mmCIF file of C-alpha atoms in Angstrom:
data_model
loop_
_atom_site.group_PDB
_atom_site.id
_atom_site.type_symbol
_atom_site.label_atom_id
_atom_site.label_comp_id
_atom_site.label_asym_id
_atom_site.label_seq_id
_atom_site.Cartn_x
_atom_site.Cartn_y
_atom_site.Cartn_z
ATOM 1 C CA MET A 1 -1.800 12.959 -14.515
ATOM 2 C CA PHE A 2 -0.746 9.376 -14.180
ATOM 3 C CA ALA A 3 -3.047 6.837 -13.996
ATOM 4 C CA ASN A 4 -1.485 4.590 -11.595
ATOM 5 C CA GLU A 5 -1.450 7.230 -8.890
ATOM 6 C CA ALA A 6 -5.412 7.259 -8.687
ATOM 7 C CA LYS A 7 -6.958 5.902 -5.539
ATOM 8 C CA LEU A 8 -10.846 5.108 -4.532
ATOM 9 C CA MET A 9 -11.970 5.114 -1.092
ATOM 10 C CA ARG A 10 -15.459 4.261 0.498
ATOM 11 C CA ARG A 11 -16.857 2.848 3.796
ATOM 12 C CA ILE A 12 -18.500 -0.614 3.014
ATOM 13 C CA LYS A 13 -21.689 -1.055 5.342
ATOM 14 C CA THR A 14 -24.449 -2.162 3.326
ATOM 15 C CA GLU A 15 -25.107 -3.538 -0.308
ATOM 16 C CA GLU A 16 -25.664 0.029 -1.596
ATOM 17 C CA ASP A 17 -22.065 0.898 -0.461
ATOM 18 C CA ILE A 18 -20.826 -1.900 -2.597
ATOM 19 C CA LYS A 19 -22.789 -0.778 -5.729
ATOM 20 C CA GLN A 20 -21.544 2.956 -5.489
ATOM 21 C CA LEU A 21 -17.783 1.751 -5.136
ATOM 22 C CA GLN A 22 -18.351 -0.324 -8.192
ATOM 23 C CA ASP A 23 -19.972 2.826 -10.086
ATOM 24 C CA GLY A 24 -16.458 4.815 -9.123
ATOM 25 C CA LEU A 25 -14.539 2.247 -10.400
ATOM 26 C CA ASP A 26 -16.773 2.094 -13.626
ATOM 27 C CA LYS A 27 -16.442 5.733 -13.897
ATOM 28 C CA LEU A 28 -12.524 5.738 -13.206
ATOM 29 C CA ASN A 29 -12.177 2.933 -15.800
ATOM 30 C CA LYS A 30 -14.613 4.646 -18.731
ATOM 31 C CA LEU A 31 -12.489 8.000 -17.850
ATOM 32 C CA SER A 32 -9.110 6.341 -18.129
ATOM 33 C CA ASN A 33 -9.916 4.704 -21.815
ATOM 34 C CA LYS A 34 -11.437 8.172 -22.910
ATOM 35 C CA TRP A 35 -8.083 9.908 -22.301
ATOM 36 C CA LEU A 36 -5.949 6.946 -23.253
ATOM 37 C CA LEU A 37 -4.561 6.186 -19.793
ATOM 38 C CA LYS A 38 -5.723 3.145 -19.246
ATOM 39 C CA PHE A 39 -5.226 1.249 -15.868
ATOM 40 C CA ASN A 40 -3.247 -1.880 -15.699
ATOM 41 C CA SER A 41 -5.597 -4.123 -13.854
ATOM 42 C CA SER A 42 -3.150 -6.724 -12.485
ATOM 43 C CA LYS A 43 -1.272 -3.802 -10.656
ATOM 44 C CA CYS A 44 -4.921 -2.401 -9.134
ATOM 45 C CA LYS A 45 -5.993 -3.782 -5.842
ATOM 46 C CA VAL A 46 -8.255 -3.883 -3.467
ATOM 47 C CA MET A 47 -7.454 -3.324 0.402
ATOM 48 C CA LYS A 48 -9.938 -3.325 3.295
ATOM 49 C CA LEU A 49 -8.987 -1.204 6.268
ATOM 50 C CA ASP A 50 -9.299 -1.415 10.170
ATOM 51 C CA ASP A 51 -12.432 -3.830 10.508
ATOM 52 C CA GLY A 52 -13.068 -4.204 6.954
ATOM 53 C CA SER A 53 -12.905 -7.643 7.631
ATOM 54 C CA ARG A 54 -16.562 -7.462 8.972
ATOM 55 C CA SER A 55 -17.540 -5.847 5.995
ATOM 56 C CA PRO A 56 -20.187 -7.507 3.304
ATOM 57 C CA ASN A 57 -17.976 -9.401 0.917
ATOM 58 C CA THR A 58 -16.823 -7.300 -1.975
ATOM 59 C CA ARG A 59 -16.153 -8.081 -5.590
ATOM 60 C CA ASN A 60 -14.781 -5.491 -7.313
ATOM 61 C CA LYS A 61 -13.920 -5.069 -10.760
ATOM 62 C CA LEU A 62 -11.812 -2.849 -13.084
ATOM 63 C CA GLY A 63 -13.665 -3.224 -16.715
ATOM 64 C CA ASP A 64 -13.742 -6.915 -17.354
ATOM 65 C CA ASP A 65 -11.060 -7.969 -14.564
ATOM 66 C CA VAL A 66 -11.900 -8.819 -10.834
ATOM 67 C CA LEU A 67 -9.610 -7.075 -8.491
ATOM 68 C CA HIS A 68 -7.417 -8.771 -6.087
ATOM 69 C CA GLU A 69 -7.078 -8.156 -2.266
ATOM 70 C CA SER A 70 -3.537 -6.592 -1.186
ATOM 71 C CA ASP A 71 -2.108 -6.322 2.294
ATOM 72 C CA ARG A 72 0.094 -4.103 1.572
ATOM 73 C CA GLU A 73 -0.013 -0.822 -0.873
ATOM 74 C CA THR A 74 1.952 2.540 -0.898
ATOM 75 C CA GLY A 75 0.395 5.249 0.210
ATOM 76 C CA PRO A 76 0.610 9.028 1.481
ATOM 77 C CA GLY A 77 4.039 8.728 3.795
ATOM 78 C CA GLY A 78 5.110 5.073 3.073
ATOM 79 C CA ASP A 79 3.355 1.626 2.944
ATOM 80 C CA ILE A 80 -0.088 1.177 4.124
ATOM 81 C CA THR A 81 -1.476 -1.938 5.841
ATOM 82 C CA PRO A 82 -4.891 -3.089 6.691
ATOM 83 C CA ASN A 83 -4.359 -2.512 10.392
ATOM 84 C CA LEU A 84 -2.939 0.963 9.431
ATOM 85 C CA SER A 85 0.021 -0.230 11.763
ATOM 86 C CA PRO A 86 3.513 1.722 10.904
ATOM 87 C CA GLU A 87 5.538 -1.401 11.640
ATOM 88 C CA ALA A 88 5.986 -1.551 7.734
ATOM 89 C CA ASN A 89 7.286 1.964 7.445
ATOM 90 C CA ILE A 90 9.565 1.588 10.459
ATOM 91 C CA LYS A 91 11.263 -1.940 9.164
ATOM 92 C CA LYS A 92 11.873 -0.244 5.726
ATOM 93 C CA ARG A 93 12.304 2.900 3.987
ATOM 94 C CA PRO A 94 11.619 5.685 4.482
ATOM 95 C CA HIS A 95 11.624 4.909 8.332
ATOM 96 C CA HIS A 96 14.408 2.054 7.586
ATOM 97 C CA THR A 97 16.652 2.130 10.976
ATOM 98 C CA SER A 98 19.418 0.604 8.976
ATOM 99 C CA VAL A 99 19.852 3.222 6.461
ATOM 100 C CA THR A 100 20.090 5.818 9.143
ATOM 101 C CA TYR A 101 23.093 3.774 10.841
ATOM 102 C CA THR A 102 24.640 3.400 7.443
ATOM 103 C CA ARG A 103 24.617 7.308 7.627
ATOM 104 C CA LEU A 104 25.879 7.382 10.970
ATOM 105 C CA ALA A 105 28.490 4.669 10.000
ATOM 106 C CA ASN A 106 29.791 7.013 7.448
ATOM 107 C CA ILE A 107 29.868 10.334 9.484
ATOM 108 C CA ARG A 108 31.771 8.445 12.020
ATOM 109 C CA THR A 109 34.142 7.120 9.137
ATOM 110 C CA ALA A 110 34.458 10.628 7.631
ATOM 111 C CA LEU A 111 35.010 12.526 10.655
ATOM 112 C CA ARG A 112 36.979 10.392 13.047
ATOM 113 C CA ASN A 113 37.279 13.484 15.710
ATOM 114 C CA LEU A 114 33.545 14.302 16.049
ATOM 115 C CA CYS A 115 32.398 17.600 17.812
ATOM 116 C CA LYS A 116 29.370 18.764 18.964
ATOM 117 C CA GLU A 117 28.522 21.166 16.171
ATOM 118 C CA SER A 118 29.563 19.187 13.659
ATOM 119 C CA LEU A 119 27.806 15.820 14.635
ATOM 120 C CA ARG A 120 24.766 17.945 15.341
ATOM 121 C CA THR A 121 25.275 19.428 11.881
ATOM 122 C CA PHE A 122 25.525 16.292 9.818
ATOM 123 C CA TYR A 123 23.205 14.274 11.983
ATOM 124 C CA THR A 124 20.382 16.508 11.603
ATOM 125 C CA THR A 125 21.223 17.256 7.679
ATOM 126 C CA TYR A 126 21.332 13.315 6.466
ATOM 127 C CA VAL A 127 19.983 11.376 9.388
ATOM 128 C CA THR A 128 16.989 13.364 10.848
ATOM 129 C CA PRO A 129 15.023 13.759 7.502
ATOM 130 C CA ILE A 130 14.917 9.761 7.442
ATOM 131 C CA LEU A 131 13.494 9.435 10.923
ATOM 132 C CA GLU A 132 10.934 12.383 10.525
ATOM 133 C CA TYR A 133 9.577 11.593 7.035
ATOM 134 C CA ALA A 134 5.946 12.443 6.838
ATOM 135 C CA ALA A 135 5.635 12.137 10.456
ATOM 136 C CA PRO A 136 2.213 13.616 10.443
ATOM 137 C CA ALA A 137 0.840 11.059 8.569
ATOM 138 C CA ARG A 138 2.417 8.341 9.566
ATOM 139 C CA SER A 139 3.466 8.676 13.381
ATOM 140 C CA PRO A 140 4.308 5.852 15.356
ATOM 141 C CA TYR A 141 1.991 5.141 18.277
ATOM 142 C CA LEU A 142 3.248 1.807 19.760
ATOM 143 C CA VAL A 143 6.016 2.089 22.427
ATOM 144 C CA LYS A 144 7.830 -0.409 20.743
ATOM 145 C CA HIS A 145 7.861 1.351 17.446
ATOM 146 C CA LYS A 146 8.798 4.744 19.281
ATOM 147 C CA THR A 147 11.811 3.071 21.080
ATOM 148 C CA LYS A 148 13.307 1.571 18.163
ATOM 149 C CA LEU A 149 13.282 4.965 16.254
ATOM 150 C CA GLU A 150 14.802 7.112 19.540
ATOM 151 C CA LYS A 151 17.474 4.224 19.845
ATOM 152 C CA VAL A 152 19.100 5.630 16.391
ATOM 153 C CA GLN A 153 19.343 9.203 18.140
ATOM 154 C CA ARG A 154 20.812 7.814 21.199
ATOM 155 C CA TYR A 155 23.641 5.716 19.332
ATOM 156 C CA ALA A 156 24.032 9.024 17.425
ATOM 157 C CA THR A 157 24.273 11.231 20.494
ATOM 158 C CA ARG A 158 27.261 8.668 21.457
ATOM 159 C CA LEU A 159 29.561 9.306 18.725
ATOM 160 C CA VAL A 160 30.923 12.640 20.438
ATOM 161 C CA PRO A 161 33.672 11.471 22.695
ATOM 162 C CA GLU A 162 33.573 13.929 25.222
ATOM 163 C CA LEU A 163 29.887 13.381 25.867
ATOM 164 C CA ARG A 164 30.356 9.513 26.153
ATOM 165 C CA GLY A 165 30.071 9.714 29.970
ATOM 166 C CA MET A 166 26.869 11.389 30.175
ATOM 167 C CA ASN A 167 23.403 10.194 30.172
ATOM 168 C CA TYR A 168 21.072 10.740 27.175
ATOM 169 C CA GLU A 169 19.240 13.541 28.426
ATOM 170 C CA GLU A 170 22.360 15.368 29.191
ATOM 171 C CA ARG A 171 23.702 14.784 25.853
ATOM 172 C CA LEU A 172 20.732 15.865 23.896
ATOM 173 C CA LEU A 173 21.065 19.158 26.000
ATOM 174 C CA GLU A 174 24.751 19.741 25.111
ATOM 175 C CA LEU A 175 23.950 19.073 21.440
ATOM 176 C CA GLN A 176 20.807 21.352 21.413
ATOM 177 C CA LEU A 177 18.486 18.362 20.261
ATOM 178 C CA THR A 178 15.288 17.086 21.634
ATOM 179 C CA ILE A 179 13.435 13.357 21.719
ATOM 180 C CA LEU A 180 12.207 12.343 18.526
ATOM 181 C CA GLN A 181 8.817 12.141 20.112
ATOM 182 C CA ASP A 182 8.422 15.656 21.344
ATOM 183 C CA ARG A 183 9.455 16.760 17.619
ATOM 184 C CA ARG A 184 6.818 14.658 15.969
ATOM 185 C CA VAL A 185 4.230 16.117 18.514
ATOM 186 C CA ARG A 186 5.661 19.467 17.344
ATOM 187 C CA GLU A 187 5.188 18.385 13.330
ATOM 188 C CA ASP A 188 1.341 17.386 14.550
ATOM 189 C CA MET A 189 0.800 20.847 16.017
ATOM 190 C CA ILE A 190 2.135 22.748 12.815
ATOM 191 C CA THR A 191 0.135 20.669 10.273
ATOM 192 C CA THR A 192 -2.956 20.978 12.410
ATOM 193 C CA TYR A 193 -2.318 24.738 12.877
ATOM 194 C CA LYS A 194 -1.902 24.784 8.845
ATOM 195 C CA ILE A 195 -5.290 22.935 7.925
ATOM 196 C CA LEU A 196 -7.424 25.129 10.585
ATOM 197 C CA LYS A 197 -6.064 28.391 9.004
ATOM 198 C CA GLY A 198 -6.604 26.922 5.271
ATOM 199 C CA THR A 199 -3.087 26.946 4.064
ATOM 200 C CA ASP A 200 -2.914 23.028 3.972
ATOM 201 C CA ARG A 201 -5.107 21.624 1.180
ATOM 202 C CA ALA A 202 -6.421 19.083 3.317
ATOM 203 C CA ASP A 203 -10.360 19.172 4.283
ATOM 204 C CA LYS A 204 -10.472 20.290 7.554
ATOM 205 C CA GLU A 205 -14.467 20.262 8.062
ATOM 206 C CA ARG A 206 -13.689 16.162 7.645
ATOM 207 C CA LEU A 207 -10.639 16.284 10.062
ATOM 208 C CA PHE A 208 -11.743 18.889 13.046
ATOM 209 C CA LYS A 209 -14.667 19.657 14.454
ATOM 210 C CA THR A 210 -14.328 23.257 16.054
ATOM 211 C CA GLY A 211 -16.279 25.321 18.495
ATOM 212 C CA GLY A 212 -18.543 27.572 17.632
ATOM 213 C CA THR A 213 -16.926 30.732 20.123
ATOM 214 C CA ARG A 214 -13.862 32.510 19.710
ATOM 215 C CA THR A 215 -11.504 33.241 22.322
ATOM 216 C CA ARG A 216 -9.390 36.616 21.997
ATOM 217 C CA GLY A 217 -9.027 36.125 18.231
ATOM 218 C CA HIS A 218 -7.699 32.083 18.593
ATOM 219 C CA LEU A 219 -9.121 29.540 16.715
#
């Protein structure tokens, strides 16, 4: 356990919610002091998510230090901003499109005469993992973000000389690839199945509401 990995969240609607949040911070601070894993209060921040700007004003403290508000913090799958937009993650790592273009340029330089099999192997090994990193948690939902990621794959499929006269869909078919949006949906479904079956540690009771009837053994 590392003290700098701790995160505390609470929905704030009333003064009582503020008090309970502060009580949680006090308990964390007391525990960290007990186990000699003291927090660096200068690196501890407060972030109001979504409509947090309309919640009651808070002045949270960690020990004797007042915590300042932040507009960007690192969380599961990348950076978290108050509006929960994936913009920051698409512009920088892990969804850093410039990194993917650099890798594609390296592939093109190393293999000047790319065939379909070679491109597919190198692309799915060195580029796809960057584009799909933490997709179930940080999947883009705006068209401009989806388009920016898809442009990387469009560019990659044009690196094979014999495919340059084909349109994007035909190139994907020849390379046995699918559009990135379809792959993200597939990952969402796999993650959902794991949560509902209990093989994932996520709290399915908080994430899903299932019906009371069963249909031929399915969830």
